[in-house]
Coordinates of C-alpha atoms in Angstrom, one line a residue:
M1 CA -25.4 12.6 -31.7
K2 CA -27.4 10.8 -28.9
K3 CA -29.1 8.5 -31.5
L4 CA -25.7 7.7 -33.0
N5 CA -24.3 6.8 -29.5
I6 CA -27.3 4.5 -28.9
I7 CA -26.8 2.8 -32.3
L8 CA -23.1 2.3 -31.7
T9 CA -23.7 0.9 -28.2
A10 CA -26.2 -1.6 -29.6
V11 CA -23.8 -2.7 -32.3
A12 CA -21.0 -3.1 -29.7
L13 CA -23.3 -5.3 -27.5
V14 CA -24.3 -7.5 -30.4
A15 CA -20.7 -7.9 -31.6
T16 CA -19.7 -8.8 -28.0
A17 CA -22.4 -11.5 -27.8
V18 CA -21.4 -12.9 -31.3
C19 CA -17.7 -13.1 -30.3
A20 CA -18.6 -14.8 -27.0
Y21 CA -20.8 -17.3 -28.8
A22 CA -18.1 -18.0 -31.4
A23 CA -15.4 -18.4 -28.7
E24 CA -17.6 -20.9 -26.8
T25 CA -18.3 -22.8 -30.1
I26 CA -14.6 -23.1 -30.8
E27 CA -13.9 -24.2 -27.3
Q28 CA -16.5 -26.9 -27.6
A29 CA -15.2 -28.0 -31.0
D30 CA -11.7 -28.4 -29.6
A31 CA -12.8 -30.5 -26.6
P32 CA -12.3 -34.3 -26.7
K33 CA -15.5 -35.9 -28.0
E34 CA -15.8 -38.4 -25.1
S35 CA -15.9 -35.6 -22.5
K36 CA -17.3 -32.8 -24.6
K37 CA -20.8 -33.0 -23.1
K38 CA -19.6 -33.1 -19.5
K39 CA -17.1 -30.2 -19.9
N40 CA -19.6 -28.0 -21.7
S41 CA -22.2 -28.7 -19.0
E42 CA -19.7 -27.8 -16.2
I43 CA -18.7 -24.5 -17.9
V44 CA -22.3 -23.4 -18.5
D45 CA -23.3 -24.2 -14.9
H46 CA -20.4 -22.2 -13.6
L47 CA -21.0 -19.3 -15.9
K48 CA -24.5 -18.9 -14.4
S49 CA -23.2 -18.0 -11.0
H50 CA -19.5 -17.1 -11.0
Y51 CA -19.9 -13.3 -11.2
K52 CA -20.4 -11.7 -7.9
F53 CA -20.9 -7.9 -7.9
Y54 CA -20.3 -6.0 -4.7
G55 CA -19.7 -2.6 -3.3
F56 CA -20.6 0.0 -0.7
I57 CA -21.5 3.6 -0.2
R58 CA -19.2 5.2 2.4
T59 CA -18.9 8.7 3.8
Y60 CA -16.0 9.8 6.0
M61 CA -16.2 13.0 8.2
P62 CA -12.8 13.8 9.7
F63 CA -11.9 16.7 11.9
D64 CA -8.2 17.6 12.5
T65 CA -6.4 20.1 14.8
H66 CA -3.1 20.4 12.9
E67 CA -2.1 20.7 9.3
S68 CA -1.1 17.2 8.1
Y69 CA 0.3 15.1 5.3
A70 CA -2.9 13.5 4.0
G71 CA -4.3 12.4 0.6
T72 CA -7.5 11.2 -1.1
G73 CA -9.3 14.5 -0.1
D74 CA -7.4 14.4 3.3
L75 CA -9.2 11.1 4.2
F76 CA -6.1 9.1 3.8
Y77 CA -4.0 10.2 6.8
W78 CA -0.2 10.0 7.3
I79 CA 1.2 12.3 10.0
P80 CA 1.0 15.9 11.2
K81 CA 3.4 18.4 9.5
D82 CA 6.2 20.1 11.5
N83 CA 5.5 23.5 13.1
V84 CA 5.8 26.6 10.8
W85 CA 6.2 29.7 13.0
N86 CA 5.3 33.2 12.0
E87 CA 7.8 36.1 12.0
D88 CA 7.7 36.8 15.8
K89 CA 7.4 33.1 16.8
S90 CA 4.1 33.8 18.4
Q91 CA 2.0 31.4 16.3
D92 CA 2.4 28.0 14.7
L93 CA 0.8 28.5 11.3
N94 CA 0.2 24.8 10.9
E95 CA -1.8 24.6 14.1
K96 CA -5.2 25.1 12.5
S97 CA -8.4 23.0 12.5
A98 CA -10.0 21.5 9.5
F99 CA -13.1 19.4 8.6
R100 CA -14.1 17.4 5.5
M101 CA -17.0 15.3 4.5
L102 CA -16.6 13.1 1.4
A103 CA -18.0 9.9 -0.2
I104 CA -15.3 9.4 -2.8
T105 CA -14.2 6.1 -1.3
S106 CA -17.5 4.5 -2.2
R107 CA -16.6 1.3 -4.1
L108 CA -17.7 -0.9 -6.9
G109 CA -16.3 -4.4 -7.7
V110 CA -16.9 -7.7 -9.3
D111 CA -15.4 -11.1 -8.3
V112 CA -15.1 -13.9 -10.9
S113 CA -14.7 -17.5 -9.8
G114 CA -15.6 -21.1 -10.7
Y115 CA -14.4 -21.3 -14.2
W116 CA -12.6 -24.7 -14.6
I117 CA -10.3 -26.2 -17.2
G118 CA -9.3 -29.6 -15.9
D119 CA -8.0 -29.3 -12.4
N120 CA -7.4 -25.5 -12.8
E121 CA -9.8 -22.9 -11.5
F122 CA -9.7 -19.5 -13.1
G123 CA -11.0 -16.3 -11.6
G124 CA -10.3 -12.6 -11.1
K125 CA -11.3 -9.3 -9.6
V126 CA -11.9 -5.7 -10.9
E127 CA -12.4 -3.1 -8.3
A128 CA -12.8 0.7 -8.4
D129 CA -13.6 3.8 -6.4
F130 CA -14.1 7.5 -7.2
F131 CA -10.9 9.2 -6.0
A132 CA -9.5 10.1 -9.5
G133 CA -10.0 13.7 -10.6
L134 CA -9.8 15.1 -7.1
T135 CA -7.1 17.7 -6.4
G136 CA -6.4 18.3 -2.7
S137 CA -9.9 18.7 -1.2
T138 CA -11.6 19.9 -4.3
G139 CA -12.5 18.7 -7.8
T140 CA -14.9 16.3 -9.5
A141 CA -14.4 12.7 -8.4
Q142 CA -14.0 10.1 -11.2
L143 CA -13.8 6.4 -11.3
R144 CA -10.3 5.0 -10.7
L145 CA -8.7 1.5 -10.7
R146 CA -8.0 -0.1 -7.3
Q147 CA -7.5 -3.7 -8.2
A148 CA -7.6 -5.7 -11.4
Y149 CA -6.1 -9.2 -11.5
M150 CA -6.7 -12.7 -12.7
T151 CA -6.1 -15.9 -10.7
V152 CA -5.4 -19.5 -11.6
K153 CA -5.5 -22.2 -8.9
W154 CA -4.4 -25.8 -9.4
T155 CA -5.5 -28.4 -7.0
N156 CA -3.9 -31.8 -6.7
P157 CA -6.8 -34.2 -7.3
D158 CA -5.2 -36.9 -5.1
A159 CA -4.4 -34.5 -2.2
P160 CA -6.8 -31.4 -2.3
E161 CA -4.8 -29.7 0.5
Y162 CA -1.9 -29.2 -1.8
T163 CA -2.6 -26.3 -4.2
I164 CA -0.7 -23.8 -6.3
G165 CA -2.3 -20.4 -6.8
F166 CA -1.1 -17.8 -9.3
K167 CA -2.2 -14.1 -9.5
A168 CA -1.3 -11.5 -12.1
G169 CA -2.4 -7.9 -12.2
Q170 CA -2.8 -5.1 -9.7
A171 CA -3.4 -6.3 -6.2
W172 CA -2.3 -5.8 -2.6
H173 CA 1.4 -6.1 -1.9
P174 CA 2.0 -9.3 0.1
M175 CA 3.5 -7.2 3.0
A176 CA 0.4 -5.0 3.1
A177 CA -2.4 -7.5 2.8
D178 CA -2.9 -8.1 6.5
M179 CA -4.4 -5.0 8.1
P180 CA -5.7 -4.0 11.5
D181 CA -9.4 -4.0 12.4
I182 CA -10.0 -0.3 12.0
F183 CA -12.3 1.5 9.6
A184 CA -10.0 4.5 8.7
L185 CA -9.1 4.7 5.1
D186 CA -5.4 4.6 5.9
T187 CA -5.7 1.3 7.8
G188 CA -3.0 2.4 10.3
M189 CA -0.5 3.5 7.7
P190 CA 2.4 4.7 7.8
F191 CA 2.9 2.3 10.8
G192 CA 2.4 -0.6 8.4
P193 CA 3.0 -1.2 4.7
F194 CA 0.2 0.0 2.3
S195 CA 0.4 -0.6 -1.4
R196 CA -1.8 -2.0 -4.2
T197 CA 0.6 -2.5 -7.1
P198 CA 1.2 -4.5 -10.3
L199 CA 2.6 -8.0 -9.5
L200 CA 3.0 -11.6 -10.4
N201 CA 2.3 -13.7 -7.3
A202 CA 2.4 -17.4 -6.6
D203 CA 1.2 -19.2 -3.5
F204 CA 2.3 -22.8 -2.8
N205 CA 0.0 -24.5 -0.2
L206 CA 2.1 -27.2 1.5
G207 CA -0.7 -29.1 3.2
R208 CA -3.3 -27.6 5.5
N209 CA -0.9 -25.3 7.5
F210 CA 2.0 -23.9 5.5
T211 CA 2.0 -21.6 2.5
I212 CA 5.1 -20.3 0.6
T213 CA 4.5 -17.0 -1.3
A214 CA 6.8 -15.6 -4.0
A215 CA 6.2 -12.4 -6.0
A216 CA 7.7 -10.1 -8.5
I217 CA 6.4 -6.6 -7.9
W218 CA 6.3 -3.4 -9.9
Q219 CA 5.3 0.2 -9.1
M220 CA 2.4 2.4 -10.2
Q221 CA 0.6 4.7 -7.7
Y222 CA 3.0 4.2 -4.8
T223 CA 6.6 4.8 -5.9
S224 CA 10.2 5.2 -4.8
A225 CA 11.7 8.5 -3.7
G226 CA 14.6 10.0 -5.7
P227 CA 16.4 13.1 -7.1
N228 CA 13.3 14.0 -9.2
G229 CA 10.8 13.3 -6.5
A230 CA 8.6 10.2 -6.2
S231 CA 8.5 8.4 -9.5
A232 CA 8.2 4.9 -11.1
D233 CA 11.0 5.8 -13.5
Y234 CA 13.6 4.7 -10.9
I235 CA 12.4 1.1 -11.0
K236 CA 11.6 1.4 -14.8
Y237 CA 15.2 2.0 -15.7
S238 CA 16.5 -0.5 -13.2
M239 CA 14.6 -3.2 -15.2
T240 CA 14.4 -5.1 -11.9
P241 CA 11.1 -5.8 -10.1
E242 CA 10.9 -5.9 -6.3
F243 CA 11.2 -9.5 -5.2
Y244 CA 9.2 -10.9 -2.3
L245 CA 9.5 -14.3 -0.5
G246 CA 7.4 -15.3 2.5
L247 CA 6.1 -18.2 4.6
S248 CA 2.7 -18.4 6.3
Y249 CA 1.5 -20.8 9.0
Q250 CA -2.2 -21.2 10.0
N251 CA -3.7 -23.5 12.6
G252 CA -7.1 -22.9 14.2
G253 CA -7.4 -19.3 15.3
F254 CA -3.7 -18.6 14.8
L255 CA -2.1 -17.1 11.7
G256 CA 1.6 -16.1 11.4
R257 CA 3.7 -14.8 8.5
V258 CA 7.3 -13.9 7.9
G259 CA 8.7 -12.5 4.7
A260 CA 11.2 -10.1 3.1
S261 CA 11.4 -8.0 0.0
V262 CA 14.3 -6.7 -2.0
T263 CA 14.0 -3.5 -4.0
S264 CA 16.7 -2.3 -6.4
I265 CA 16.2 0.9 -8.3
C266 CA 18.3 3.4 -10.4
P267 CA 17.9 6.9 -9.0
V268 CA 19.8 8.4 -11.9
S269 CA 20.1 7.0 -15.5
T270 CA 22.3 9.8 -17.1
R271 CA 24.8 12.3 -15.7
Q272 CA 27.0 15.1 -16.9
C273 CA 30.5 14.0 -16.1
V274 CA 33.5 16.2 -15.1
D275 CA 34.5 16.5 -18.8
G276 CA 31.2 18.1 -19.6
I277 CA 29.8 15.1 -21.5
T278 CA 26.5 13.5 -20.5
R279 CA 26.7 9.7 -20.2
K280 CA 24.5 6.8 -19.2
V281 CA 25.4 5.7 -15.7
Q282 CA 25.0 2.6 -13.6
D283 CA 23.7 4.0 -10.3
R284 CA 21.7 1.6 -8.2
E285 CA 20.2 1.6 -4.7
T286 CA 19.2 -1.7 -3.1
S287 CA 17.3 -2.2 0.1
V288 CA 15.9 -5.1 2.1
L289 CA 12.8 -5.0 4.2
G290 CA 11.6 -7.8 6.4
F291 CA 8.4 -8.3 8.4
M292 CA 6.5 -10.6 10.8
Y293 CA 2.8 -10.7 11.3
L294 CA 0.8 -12.5 14.0
Q295 CA -2.9 -12.9 14.4
Y296 CA -5.1 -14.8 16.9
T297 CA -8.9 -15.1 16.9
K298 CA -11.1 -16.6 19.6
N299 CA -14.9 -16.1 19.5
L300 CA -15.4 -12.3 19.2
F301 CA -11.9 -11.4 20.3
R302 CA -9.1 -10.8 17.8
V303 CA -5.5 -9.5 18.2
K304 CA -3.2 -8.6 15.3
A305 CA 0.4 -7.4 15.3
K306 CA 2.9 -6.6 12.6
T307 CA 6.5 -5.4 12.8
I308 CA 8.7 -4.2 10.0
Y309 CA 12.4 -3.7 10.0
G310 CA 14.9 -2.8 7.3
G311 CA 15.9 -0.2 4.8
G312 CA 13.8 1.8 2.5
G313 CA 10.1 1.0 2.0
E314 CA 8.9 4.5 1.0
Q315 CA 7.1 2.8 -2.0
L316 CA 5.0 1.0 0.7
N317 CA 4.1 4.4 2.3
L318 CA 6.5 3.8 5.2
E319 CA 8.4 6.9 6.5
S320 CA 11.8 6.1 5.1
G321 CA 14.0 6.5 2.0
Y322 CA 17.7 6.4 1.2
A323 CA 20.7 8.7 0.7
L324 CA 23.8 9.2 -1.5
C325 CA 26.9 7.8 0.2
D326 CA 29.6 7.9 -2.5
N327 CA 29.9 10.3 -5.5
K328 CA 33.7 10.4 -5.8
S329 CA 35.2 6.9 -6.4
D330 CA 33.3 6.3 -9.8
E331 CA 31.4 9.1 -11.5
L332 CA 29.5 6.5 -13.6
C333 CA 28.4 4.5 -10.6
W334 CA 27.4 6.5 -7.5
K335 CA 26.5 4.5 -4.4
Y336 CA 23.5 4.8 -2.1
T337 CA 22.5 3.5 1.3
P338 CA 19.0 2.9 2.6
I339 CA 17.6 4.6 5.7
N340 CA 16.7 1.9 8.3
T341 CA 13.6 2.0 10.3
S342 CA 11.8 -0.1 12.9
T343 CA 8.0 0.0 12.8
T344 CA 5.4 -1.9 14.8
W345 CA 1.6 -1.8 15.2
V346 CA -0.9 -3.8 17.3
S347 CA -4.7 -3.9 17.1
L348 CA -7.1 -5.4 19.6
S349 CA -10.8 -5.8 18.7
Y350 CA -13.9 -7.3 20.3
G351 CA -17.5 -7.6 19.3
Q352 CA -19.6 -8.1 16.2
K353 CA -22.8 -6.0 16.3
V354 CA -21.0 -3.5 18.5
Q355 CA -17.2 -3.7 17.8
G356 CA -14.6 -1.9 19.8
T357 CA -11.0 -1.6 18.5
L358 CA -7.8 -0.2 19.9
Y359 CA -4.9 0.4 17.6
L360 CA -1.3 1.3 18.7
G361 CA 1.6 2.2 16.4
Y362 CA 5.3 3.2 16.8
M363 CA 8.1 3.9 14.4
K364 CA 11.8 4.7 15.1
N365 CA 14.3 6.2 12.5
L366 CA 17.5 4.2 12.8
G367 CA 19.5 6.1 10.2
T368 CA 21.7 4.7 7.4
G369 CA 24.2 1.9 7.7
R370 CA 26.9 3.9 6.0
D371 CA 28.1 7.5 6.2
I372 CA 26.5 9.7 3.6
I373 CA 27.8 12.7 1.6
S374 CA 28.9 15.4 4.0
L375 CA 28.1 19.1 3.8
E376 CA 30.6 21.1 1.9
G377 CA 33.0 22.7 4.4
N378 CA 31.7 20.5 7.3
N379 CA 32.8 16.9 7.3
E380 CA 30.6 16.1 10.4
M381 CA 27.2 17.1 8.9
A382 CA 25.3 15.5 6.1
D383 CA 24.3 17.3 2.9
P384 CA 20.4 17.4 3.1
S385 CA 20.1 17.5 -0.7
C386 CA 21.4 13.9 -0.9
I387 CA 18.7 12.5 1.3
Y388 CA 15.7 11.1 -0.6
F389 CA 12.7 10.5 1.7
Q390 CA 9.0 9.5 1.4
K391 CA 7.1 12.4 -0.2
N392 CA 4.4 12.4 2.5
G393 CA 6.8 12.9 5.3
A394 CA 10.2 14.5 6.2
A395 CA 13.7 13.2 6.8
S396 CA 13.8 15.1 10.0
I397 CA 11.5 12.5 11.7
N398 CA 13.2 10.9 14.7
Q399 CA 10.3 8.8 15.9
M400 CA 6.5 8.8 15.9
F401 CA 3.5 7.1 17.5
R402 CA -0.2 6.6 17.2
I403 CA -3.1 5.8 19.6
E404 CA -6.4 5.1 17.9
P405 CA -9.5 3.8 19.7
E406 CA -12.8 3.4 17.8
I407 CA -16.2 1.9 18.1
A408 CA -18.5 0.7 15.2
Y409 CA -22.1 -0.3 15.3
N410 CA -23.2 -2.9 12.6
V411 CA -26.8 -3.6 11.7
G412 CA -27.1 -5.9 8.7
R413 CA -25.4 -4.1 5.8
F414 CA -25.3 -0.7 7.6
T415 CA -22.4 0.5 9.7
V416 CA -21.8 3.6 11.6
G417 CA -18.5 4.3 13.4
L418 CA -16.7 6.9 15.5
Q419 CA -12.9 7.1 15.9
Y420 CA -10.3 9.2 17.8
M421 CA -6.7 9.2 16.5
L422 CA -3.8 10.8 18.2
T423 CA -0.6 10.9 16.1
G424 CA 2.6 12.4 17.5
V425 CA 5.9 13.0 15.6
D426 CA 9.3 13.9 17.0
Y427 CA 10.8 16.2 14.5
G428 CA 14.4 17.5 14.6
N429 CA 14.9 21.1 15.6
Q430 CA 15.8 23.7 13.0
N431 CA 19.0 25.8 13.3
D432 CA 19.1 29.6 13.5
S433 CA 18.7 29.7 9.7
G434 CA 15.5 27.7 9.8
K435 CA 17.1 24.6 8.3
Y436 CA 17.2 21.0 9.5
E437 CA 20.6 19.5 10.2
Y438 CA 21.6 15.8 9.9
N439 CA 24.6 13.8 11.0
L440 CA 26.4 11.5 8.6
R441 CA 23.9 8.7 9.2
A442 CA 21.0 10.9 8.1
L443 CA 19.6 11.4 11.6
P444 CA 18.4 14.9 12.8
V445 CA 20.7 16.6 15.3
G446 CA 20.2 19.5 17.6
G447 CA 17.4 18.0 19.7
T448 CA 13.8 17.2 18.8
H449 CA 10.3 18.5 19.5
L450 CA 6.9 16.8 19.5
V451 CA 4.1 17.7 17.1
M452 CA 0.7 16.1 17.5
N453 CA -2.6 16.0 15.7
H454 CA -6.0 15.0 17.1
R455 CA -8.3 13.5 14.6
V456 CA -12.0 12.7 15.3
E457 CA -13.6 10.8 12.4
G458 CA -17.1 9.6 11.8
M459 CA -18.1 7.1 9.2
V460 CA -21.4 5.8 7.7
K461 CA -21.4 2.9 5.3
F462 CA -24.0 0.8 3.4
S463 CA -22.8 -2.4 1.7
F464 CA -24.4 -4.2 -1.1

């Protein structure tokens, strides 16, 4: 069997080489004769150097004092979970310490650039790490896709500062691309959008300072909430991508962006009607999310800030969602309303060989813009079953904050860092029956209580 595998691999490599040679021969044959030699020379020269392999080996070592919502082997941190008291209320069962040490976020990637056809430069990226195959904090890590996209950039030969760039594949969501200067895997989330997702993205550079960005965005790993839990089926049956439009301005050490996205999903595609017959329905939930990002750099000092306001955003790992607000007027078209939130983060960093960073984040739950379905028998309280919230969080969140100082020491390609993260969440109190209660705007009632987690995390990293 081993010999057969070697033979098949050799045949595959030979076939690939033959196909590549044939494709290049056809391309040369199709080129105009007067420019054939020049174009072939340009392509060959670029092919010698346009592949750049990169990666790093990285190990995280986090310690937590409270049970939390966390993924990727608990390295990707969201927030602490609410208290869970034992029978005599003497102990919070979620107040327990934990420690992990994993290298699953080590990364491999390749950048492709410098392939020209006329005034158009083609390129791309493929990037992977080893998170796949891990369940909770156990399992065997396997290679998984992080990013995979192609790019095309057209440059105006008469005015090189005017360009049009196109990107297709899986890449960072435009609202998540600008991140704070911290080494934690979560990059400050959920106080800022975080999503790598399938998209079609276009950048229009209008001179040296302004750029307009437009994108059509789909869902894969990070998905919307709904009646059947988090799923990409809600956008699948809506047949409508998330649309984004933004404007960037850059001048010297200053960078500013503003943008907004519109997401429209179908939480339910079929429903059994009052006559007992199941029919296709036209339910749709639409939310709008806007953001502003500012960055200033001078010498070794850099400050970054981002604020996000609007409805929904759970597919961006924000603590939000939506709720059912009308299921009576038309049984074939129930209506939904997004949960509005305001979220802001700021990071301050200084240094190069020794870099210190302070990260601050705050989020406030503002509730829905319309009254949602009330609890049967109580027209002043909401039915909790009609609230659909981010899976790594809880609808009972009133507000939350994070304070995160860190220090990193860089020597060439080696980095070692130490970080302290304090995350606090105001959860709504439970009633005597141990259940959360919400008003008709999906906000917790009955007072709140603070739950905090202290995380101390070390990191070592070698880049290549």
